[in-house]
PDB file of N, CA and C in Angstrom:
ATOM      1  N   MET A   1       0.846  -1.184   0.000  1.00 65.00           N
ATOM      2  CA  MET A   1       0.000   0.000   0.000  1.00 65.00           C
ATOM      3  C   MET A   1       0.886   1.240   0.000  1.00 65.00           C
ATOM      4  N   ASN A   2       0.521   2.222  -0.807  1.00 89.00           N
ATOM      5  CA  ASN A   2       1.272   3.471  -0.862  1.00 89.00           C
ATOM      6  C   ASN A   2       0.959   4.345   0.346  1.00 89.00           C
ATOM      7  N   ARG A   3       2.024   4.929   0.899  1.00 95.00           N
ATOM      8  CA  ARG A   3       1.882   5.797   2.069  1.00 95.00           C
ATOM      9  C   ARG A   3       2.059   7.245   1.649  1.00 95.00           C
ATOM     10  N   LEU A   4       1.086   8.067   2.007  1.00 96.00           N
ATOM     11  CA  LEU A   4       1.052   9.474   1.641  1.00 96.00           C
ATOM     12  C   LEU A   4       1.063  10.323   2.905  1.00 96.00           C
ATOM     13  N   LEU A   5       1.922  11.342   2.928  1.00 97.00           N
ATOM     14  CA  LEU A   5       1.924  12.322   4.007  1.00 97.00           C
ATOM     15  C   LEU A   5       1.419  13.636   3.449  1.00 97.00           C
ATOM     16  N   VAL A   6       0.357  14.173   4.042  1.00 97.00           N
ATOM     17  CA  VAL A   6      -0.187  15.473   3.656  1.00 97.00           C
ATOM     18  C   VAL A   6       0.204  16.462   4.754  1.00 97.00           C
ATOM     19  N   ILE A   7       0.936  17.510   4.362  1.00 97.00           N
ATOM     20  CA  ILE A   7       1.335  18.562   5.294  1.00 97.00           C
ATOM     21  C   ILE A   7       0.654  19.848   4.843  1.00 97.00           C
ATOM     22  N   ASP A   8      -0.350  20.284   5.603  1.00 96.00           N
ATOM     23  CA  ASP A   8      -1.108  21.480   5.243  1.00 96.00           C
ATOM     24  C   ASP A   8      -1.731  22.056   6.505  1.00 96.00           C
ATOM     25  N   ASP A   9      -1.653  23.367   6.671  1.00 95.00           N
ATOM     26  CA  ASP A   9      -2.193  24.001   7.869  1.00 95.00           C
ATOM     27  C   ASP A   9      -3.699  24.229   7.789  1.00 95.00           C
ATOM     28  N   ASP A  10      -4.283  24.076   6.621  1.00 94.00           N
ATOM     29  CA  ASP A  10      -5.721  24.289   6.446  1.00 94.00           C
ATOM     30  C   ASP A  10      -6.469  22.980   6.704  1.00 94.00           C
ATOM     31  N   GLU A  11      -7.235  22.959   7.775  1.00 94.00           N
ATOM     32  CA  GLU A  11      -7.959  21.745   8.163  1.00 94.00           C
ATOM     33  C   GLU A  11      -8.932  21.283   7.083  1.00 94.00           C
ATOM     34  N   ASN A  12      -9.596  22.229   6.419  1.00 94.00           N
ATOM     35  CA  ASN A  12     -10.548  21.865   5.367  1.00 94.00           C
ATOM     36  C   ASN A  12      -9.844  21.167   4.207  1.00 94.00           C
ATOM     37  N   ILE A  13      -8.675  21.655   3.843  1.00 92.00           N
ATOM     38  CA  ILE A  13      -7.901  21.028   2.761  1.00 92.00           C
ATOM     39  C   ILE A  13      -7.483  19.620   3.176  1.00 92.00           C
ATOM     40  N   ARG A  14      -7.007  19.474   4.422  1.00 94.00           N
ATOM     41  CA  ARG A  14      -6.603  18.146   4.901  1.00 94.00           C
ATOM     42  C   ARG A  14      -7.770  17.177   4.856  1.00 94.00           C
ATOM     43  N   GLU A  15      -8.947  17.616   5.294  1.00 94.00           N
ATOM     44  CA  GLU A  15     -10.122  16.745   5.291  1.00 94.00           C
ATOM     45  C   GLU A  15     -10.520  16.365   3.861  1.00 94.00           C
ATOM     46  N   LEU A  16     -10.493  17.322   2.954  1.00 93.00           N
ATOM     47  CA  LEU A  16     -10.850  17.067   1.559  1.00 93.00           C
ATOM     48  C   LEU A  16      -9.874  16.070   0.926  1.00 93.00           C
ATOM     49  N   LEU A  17      -8.568  16.313   1.112  1.00 92.00           N
ATOM     50  CA  LEU A  17      -7.572  15.398   0.556  1.00 92.00           C
ATOM     51  C   LEU A  17      -7.650  14.024   1.208  1.00 92.00           C
ATOM     52  N   GLY A  18      -7.896  14.007   2.508  1.00 90.00           N
ATOM     53  CA  GLY A  18      -8.023  12.735   3.212  1.00 90.00           C
ATOM     54  C   GLY A  18      -9.159  11.897   2.659  1.00 90.00           C
ATOM     55  N   ALA A  19     -10.301  12.521   2.448  1.00 92.00           N
ATOM     56  CA  ALA A  19     -11.453  11.795   1.908  1.00 92.00           C
ATOM     57  C   ALA A  19     -11.164  11.293   0.493  1.00 92.00           C
ATOM     58  N   PHE A  20     -10.535  12.135  -0.315  1.00 92.00           N
ATOM     59  CA  PHE A  20     -10.235  11.748  -1.689  1.00 92.00           C
ATOM     60  C   PHE A  20      -9.267  10.570  -1.742  1.00 92.00           C
ATOM     61  N   PHE A  21      -8.164  10.657  -0.996  1.00 90.00           N
ATOM     62  CA  PHE A  21      -7.140   9.620  -1.070  1.00 90.00           C
ATOM     63  C   PHE A  21      -7.535   8.338  -0.339  1.00 90.00           C
ATOM     64  N   GLU A  22      -8.355   8.440   0.693  1.00 88.00           N
ATOM     65  CA  GLU A  22      -8.851   7.231   1.350  1.00 88.00           C
ATOM     66  C   GLU A  22      -9.714   6.431   0.381  1.00 88.00           C
ATOM     67  N   GLU A  23     -10.472   7.149  -0.445  1.00 88.00           N
ATOM     68  CA  GLU A  23     -11.299   6.504  -1.460  1.00 88.00           C
ATOM     69  C   GLU A  23     -10.428   5.721  -2.451  1.00 88.00           C
ATOM     70  N   LYS A  24      -9.210   6.198  -2.644  1.00 88.00           N
ATOM     71  CA  LYS A  24      -8.254   5.543  -3.555  1.00 88.00           C
ATOM     72  C   LYS A  24      -7.444   4.455  -2.845  1.00 88.00           C
ATOM     73  N   LYS A  25      -7.806   4.174  -1.593  1.00 87.00           N
ATOM     74  CA  LYS A  25      -7.175   3.108  -0.799  1.00 87.00           C
ATOM     75  C   LYS A  25      -5.704   3.371  -0.476  1.00 87.00           C
ATOM     76  N   LEU A  26      -5.349   4.650  -0.273  1.00 90.00           N
ATOM     77  CA  LEU A  26      -3.997   4.996   0.142  1.00 90.00           C
ATOM     78  C   LEU A  26      -3.930   5.099   1.660  1.00 90.00           C
ATOM     79  N   ASP A  27      -2.779   4.802   2.208  1.00 93.00           N
ATOM     80  CA  ASP A  27      -2.524   4.957   3.638  1.00 93.00           C
ATOM     81  C   ASP A  27      -2.080   6.406   3.849  1.00 93.00           C
ATOM     82  N   ILE A  28      -2.921   7.206   4.488  1.00 95.00           N
ATOM     83  CA  ILE A  28      -2.695   8.647   4.600  1.00 95.00           C
ATOM     84  C   ILE A  28      -2.364   9.038   6.032  1.00 95.00           C
ATOM     85  N   THR A  29      -1.359   9.895   6.163  1.00 97.00           N
ATOM     86  CA  THR A  29      -1.021  10.509   7.440  1.00 97.00           C
ATOM     87  C   THR A  29      -1.122  12.012   7.246  1.00 97.00           C
ATOM     88  N   MET A  30      -1.690  12.705   8.223  1.00 97.00           N
ATOM     89  CA  MET A  30      -1.879  14.149   8.131  1.00 97.00           C
ATOM     90  C   MET A  30      -0.990  14.866   9.136  1.00 97.00           C
ATOM     91  N   ALA A  31      -0.462  16.026   8.716  1.00 97.00           N
ATOM     92  CA  ALA A  31       0.296  16.902   9.600  1.00 97.00           C
ATOM     93  C   ALA A  31      -0.246  18.315   9.433  1.00 97.00           C
ATOM     94  N   GLN A  32      -0.490  18.994  10.544  1.00 96.00           N
ATOM     95  CA  GLN A  32      -1.098  20.320  10.483  1.00 96.00           C
ATOM     96  C   GLN A  32      -0.102  21.443  10.256  1.00 96.00           C
ATOM     97  N   ASP A  33       1.183  21.146  10.259  1.00 95.00           N
ATOM     98  CA  ASP A  33       2.186  22.155   9.918  1.00 95.00           C
ATOM     99  C   ASP A  33       3.511  21.474   9.582  1.00 95.00           C
ATOM    100  N   GLY A  34       4.471  22.273   9.149  1.00 96.00           N
ATOM    101  CA  GLY A  34       5.747  21.734   8.729  1.00 96.00           C
ATOM    102  C   GLY A  34       6.528  21.061   9.841  1.00 96.00           C
ATOM    103  N   GLN A  35       6.436  21.591  11.048  1.00 96.00           N
ATOM    104  CA  GLN A  35       7.168  20.999  12.175  1.00 96.00           C
ATOM    105  C   GLN A  35       6.679  19.575  12.458  1.00 96.00           C
ATOM    106  N   VAL A  36       5.379  19.401  12.513  1.00 97.00           N
ATOM    107  CA  VAL A  36       4.811  18.067  12.734  1.00 97.00           C
ATOM    108  C   VAL A  36       5.165  17.156  11.560  1.00 97.00           C
ATOM    109  N   GLY A  37       5.089  17.696  10.346  1.00 97.00           N
ATOM    110  CA  GLY A  37       5.441  16.913   9.163  1.00 97.00           C
ATOM    111  C   GLY A  37       6.873  16.411   9.212  1.00 97.00           C
ATOM    112  N   LEU A  38       7.807  17.279   9.602  1.00 97.00           N
ATOM    113  CA  LEU A  38       9.213  16.876   9.696  1.00 97.00           C
ATOM    114  C   LEU A  38       9.422  15.799  10.753  1.00 97.00           C
ATOM    115  N   GLU A  39       8.734  15.926  11.873  1.00 97.00           N
ATOM    116  CA  GLU A  39       8.840  14.901  12.918  1.00 97.00           C
ATOM    117  C   GLU A  39       8.366  13.549  12.384  1.00 97.00           C
ATOM    118  N   LEU A  40       7.269  13.551  11.633  1.00 97.00           N
ATOM    119  CA  LEU A  40       6.753  12.306  11.062  1.00 97.00           C
ATOM    120  C   LEU A  40       7.718  11.726  10.035  1.00 97.00           C
ATOM    121  N   ILE A  41       8.304  12.600   9.212  1.00 97.00           N
ATOM    122  CA  ILE A  41       9.247  12.149   8.184  1.00 97.00           C
ATOM    123  C   ILE A  41      10.466  11.484   8.823  1.00 97.00           C
ATOM    124  N   LYS A  42      10.891  11.995   9.954  1.00 95.00           N
ATOM    125  CA  LYS A  42      12.054  11.421  10.642  1.00 95.00           C
ATOM    126  C   LYS A  42      11.728  10.077  11.297  1.00 95.00           C
ATOM    127  N   GLN A  43      10.445   9.816  11.560  1.00 96.00           N
ATOM    128  CA  GLN A  43      10.031   8.597  12.251  1.00 96.00           C
ATOM    129  C   GLN A  43       9.526   7.503  11.316  1.00 96.00           C
ATOM    130  N   GLU A  44       8.976   7.904  10.166  1.00 96.00           N
ATOM    131  CA  GLU A  44       8.301   6.946   9.299  1.00 96.00           C
ATOM    132  C   GLU A  44       8.745   7.125   7.851  1.00 96.00           C
ATOM    133  N   LYS A  45       8.469   6.104   7.041  1.00 96.00           N
ATOM    134  CA  LYS A  45       8.775   6.180   5.613  1.00 96.00           C
ATOM    135  C   LYS A  45       7.480   6.423   4.837  1.00 96.00           C
ATOM    136  N   PHE A  46       7.536   7.385   3.922  1.00 97.00           N
ATOM    137  CA  PHE A  46       6.391   7.701   3.077  1.00 97.00           C
ATOM    138  C   PHE A  46       6.796   7.537   1.625  1.00 97.00           C
ATOM    139  N   ASP A  47       5.830   7.206   0.784  1.00 96.00           N
ATOM    140  CA  ASP A  47       6.088   7.058  -0.641  1.00 96.00           C
ATOM    141  C   ASP A  47       5.974   8.386  -1.382  1.00 96.00           C
ATOM    142  N   ILE A  48       5.175   9.297  -0.837  1.00 96.00           N
ATOM    143  CA  ILE A  48       5.009  10.622  -1.442  1.00 96.00           C
ATOM    144  C   ILE A  48       4.561  11.602  -0.367  1.00 96.00           C
ATOM    145  N   ILE A  49       4.958  12.862  -0.545  1.00 97.00           N
ATOM    146  CA  ILE A  49       4.587  13.923   0.385  1.00 97.00           C
ATOM    147  C   ILE A  49       3.858  15.000  -0.402  1.00 97.00           C
ATOM    148  N   LEU A  50       2.691  15.389   0.080  1.00 96.00           N
ATOM    149  CA  LEU A  50       1.930  16.497  -0.482  1.00 96.00           C
ATOM    150  C   LEU A  50       2.104  17.659   0.484  1.00 96.00           C
ATOM    151  N   LEU A  51       2.762  18.724   0.053  1.00 96.00           N
ATOM    152  CA  LEU A  51       3.254  19.775   0.949  1.00 96.00           C
ATOM    153  C   LEU A  51       2.716  21.142   0.573  1.00 96.00           C
ATOM    154  N   ASP A  52       2.064  21.802   1.523  1.00 95.00           N
ATOM    155  CA  ASP A  52       1.633  23.185   1.341  1.00 95.00           C
ATOM    156  C   ASP A  52       2.861  24.087   1.458  1.00 95.00           C
ATOM    157  N   LEU A  53       2.943  25.094   0.619  1.00 93.00           N
ATOM    158  CA  LEU A  53       4.101  25.979   0.621  1.00 93.00           C
ATOM    159  C   LEU A  53       4.026  27.023   1.725  1.00 93.00           C
ATOM    160  N   VAL A  54       2.853  27.621   1.934  1.00 91.00           N
ATOM    161  CA  VAL A  54       2.708  28.724   2.883  1.00 91.00           C
ATOM    162  C   VAL A  54       2.003  28.237   4.137  1.00 91.00           C
ATOM    163  N   MET A  55       2.790  28.169   5.238  1.00 93.00           N
ATOM    164  CA  MET A  55       2.262  27.746   6.540  1.00 93.00           C
ATOM    165  C   MET A  55       2.978  28.540   7.622  1.00 93.00           C
ATOM    166  N   PRO A  56       2.346  28.698   8.784  1.00 89.00           N
ATOM    167  CA  PRO A  56       3.039  29.358   9.897  1.00 89.00           C
ATOM    168  C   PRO A  56       4.115  28.441  10.489  1.00 89.00           C
ATOM    169  N   ARG A  57       4.937  28.986  11.324  1.00 88.00           N
ATOM    170  CA  ARG A  57       6.048  28.276  12.002  1.00 88.00           C
ATOM    171  C   ARG A  57       7.058  27.750  10.995  1.00 88.00           C
ATOM    172  N   VAL A  58       6.877  26.553  10.526  1.00 94.00           N
ATOM    173  CA  VAL A  58       7.783  25.937   9.554  1.00 94.00           C
ATOM    174  C   VAL A  58       7.028  25.821   8.233  1.00 94.00           C
ATOM    175  N   ASP A  59       7.464  26.595   7.230  1.00 93.00           N
ATOM    176  CA  ASP A  59       6.735  26.587   5.958  1.00 93.00           C
ATOM    177  C   ASP A  59       7.274  25.510   5.017  1.00 93.00           C
ATOM    178  N   GLY A  60       6.665  25.427   3.848  1.00 95.00           N
ATOM    179  CA  GLY A  60       7.030  24.392   2.895  1.00 95.00           C
ATOM    180  C   GLY A  60       8.480  24.464   2.439  1.00 95.00           C
ATOM    181  N   MET A  61       9.007  25.671   2.256  1.00 95.00           N
ATOM    182  CA  MET A  61      10.409  25.813   1.855  1.00 95.00           C
ATOM    183  C   MET A  61      11.343  25.284   2.944  1.00 95.00           C
ATOM    184  N   ASP A  62      11.002  25.530   4.200  1.00 96.00           N
ATOM    185  CA  ASP A  62      11.804  24.992   5.317  1.00 96.00           C
ATOM    186  C   ASP A  62      11.789  23.467   5.295  1.00 96.00           C
ATOM    187  N   VAL A  63      10.628  22.899   5.032  1.00 97.00           N
ATOM    188  CA  VAL A  63      10.514  21.435   4.972  1.00 97.00           C
ATOM    189  C   VAL A  63      11.380  20.894   3.827  1.00 97.00           C
ATOM    190  N   LEU A  64      11.333  21.541   2.666  1.00 97.00           N
ATOM    191  CA  LEU A  64      12.137  21.095   1.528  1.00 97.00           C
ATOM    192  C   LEU A  64      13.642  21.169   1.848  1.00 97.00           C
ATOM    193  N   ARG A  65      14.057  22.257   2.515  1.00 96.00           N
ATOM    194  CA  ARG A  65      15.470  22.382   2.896  1.00 96.00           C
ATOM    195  C   ARG A  65      15.890  21.263   3.843  1.00 96.00           C
ATOM    196  N   GLU A  66      15.025  20.979   4.818  1.00 96.00           N
ATOM    197  CA  GLU A  66      15.330  19.917   5.786  1.00 96.00           C
ATOM    198  C   GLU A  66      15.375  18.553   5.097  1.00 96.00           C
ATOM    199  N   LEU A  67      14.470  18.315   4.174  1.00 96.00           N
ATOM    200  CA  LEU A  67      14.492  17.053   3.426  1.00 96.00           C
ATOM    201  C   LEU A  67      15.815  16.898   2.674  1.00 96.00           C
ATOM    202  N   ALA A  68      16.303  17.993   2.101  1.00 96.00           N
ATOM    203  CA  ALA A  68      17.579  17.946   1.385  1.00 96.00           C
ATOM    204  C   ALA A  68      18.720  17.643   2.356  1.00 96.00           C
ATOM    205  N   GLU A  69      18.711  18.273   3.529  1.00 95.00           N
ATOM    206  CA  GLU A  69      19.744  18.020   4.528  1.00 95.00           C
ATOM    207  C   GLU A  69      19.720  16.576   5.016  1.00 95.00           C
ATOM    208  N   LEU A  70      18.522  16.021   5.132  1.00 94.00           N
ATOM    209  CA  LEU A  70      18.369  14.626   5.574  1.00 94.00           C
ATOM    210  C   LEU A  70      18.656  13.640   4.441  1.00 94.00           C
ATOM    211  N   LYS A  71      18.875  14.171   3.237  1.00 95.00           N
ATOM    212  CA  LYS A  71      19.065  13.338   2.041  1.00 95.00           C
ATOM    213  C   LYS A  71      17.862  12.419   1.810  1.00 95.00           C
ATOM    214  N   ASN A  72      16.695  12.935   2.161  1.00 94.00           N
ATOM    215  CA  ASN A  72      15.446  12.209   1.967  1.00 94.00           C
ATOM    216  C   ASN A  72      14.999  12.423   0.524  1.00 94.00           C
ATOM    217  N   ARG A  73      14.842  11.357  -0.216  1.00 94.00           N
ATOM    218  CA  ARG A  73      14.515  11.444  -1.643  1.00 94.00           C
ATOM    219  C   ARG A  73      13.044  11.131  -1.936  1.00 94.00           C
ATOM    220  N   THR A  74      12.206  11.221  -0.927  1.00 96.00           N
ATOM    221  CA  THR A  74      10.779  10.998  -1.138  1.00 96.00           C
ATOM    222  C   THR A  74      10.239  12.060  -2.094  1.00 96.00           C
ATOM    223  N   PRO A  75       9.497  11.676  -3.125  1.00 97.00           N
ATOM    224  CA  PRO A  75       8.914  12.670  -4.032  1.00 97.00           C
ATOM    225  C   PRO A  75       7.960  13.599  -3.280  1.00 97.00           C
ATOM    226  N   VAL A  76       8.020  14.893  -3.629  1.00 97.00           N
ATOM    227  CA  VAL A  76       7.196  15.904  -2.972  1.00 97.00           C
ATOM    228  C   VAL A  76       6.407  16.663  -4.031  1.00 97.00           C
ATOM    229  N   ILE A  77       5.111  16.798  -3.790  1.00 96.00           N
ATOM    230  CA  ILE A  77       4.262  17.670  -4.607  1.00 96.00           C
ATOM    231  C   ILE A  77       3.967  18.886  -3.757  1.00 96.00           C
ATOM    232  N   VAL A  78       4.360  20.070  -4.256  1.00 95.00           N
ATOM    233  CA  VAL A  78       4.171  21.314  -3.516  1.00 95.00           C
ATOM    234  C   VAL A  78       2.899  21.976  -4.007  1.00 95.00           C
ATOM    235  N   THR A  79       2.066  22.417  -3.054  1.00 91.00           N
ATOM    236  CA  THR A  79       0.817  23.094  -3.379  1.00 91.00           C
ATOM    237  C   THR A  79       0.769  24.440  -2.660  1.00 91.00           C
ATOM    238  N   THR A  80      -0.081  25.316  -3.146  1.00 86.00           N
ATOM    239  CA  THR A  80      -0.333  26.559  -2.440  1.00 86.00           C
ATOM    240  C   THR A  80      -1.688  27.110  -2.881  1.00 86.00           C
ATOM    241  N   ALA A  81      -2.350  27.798  -1.976  1.00 78.00           N
ATOM    242  CA  ALA A  81      -3.628  28.420  -2.296  1.00 78.00           C
ATOM    243  C   ALA A  81      -3.422  29.871  -2.708  1.00 78.00           C
ATOM    244  N   PHE A  82      -2.181  30.366  -2.631  1.00 71.00           N
ATOM    245  CA  PHE A  82      -1.897  31.755  -2.952  1.00 71.00           C
ATOM    246  C   PHE A  82      -1.666  31.902  -4.454  1.00 71.00           C
ATOM    247  N   ALA A  83      -2.218  32.981  -5.019  1.00 63.00           N
ATOM    248  CA  ALA A  83      -2.163  33.175  -6.473  1.00 63.00           C
ATOM    249  C   ALA A  83      -0.874  33.823  -6.944  1.00 63.00           C
ATOM    250  N   SER A  84      -0.090  34.415  -6.048  1.00 60.00           N
ATOM    251  CA  SER A  84       1.121  35.096  -6.490  1.00 60.00           C
ATOM    252  C   SER A  84       2.237  34.100  -6.764  1.00 60.00           C
ATOM    253  N   VAL A  85       3.138  34.466  -7.654  1.00 55.00           N
ATOM    254  CA  VAL A  85       4.287  33.631  -7.963  1.00 55.00           C
ATOM    255  C   VAL A  85       5.245  33.799  -6.846  1.00 55.00           C
TER     256      VAL A  85
END
């Protein structure tokens, strides 16, 4: 079974993605911010990470930097609700 980690500070987005991916029979873990996401990444193995770019405390760019430092090669899909480049 594929393991997916969703890191997003928006509870509604997490619930929507959770419902969608559960329907697809994926094993989903949710993190409400980058700090929690990083803790999970250090403890568990995921097949893919869905990462929000703009979050308080530890944002998506911080998570990407930490993943690079950890030499973690898990594929990451970066998302954002903000329209600016």
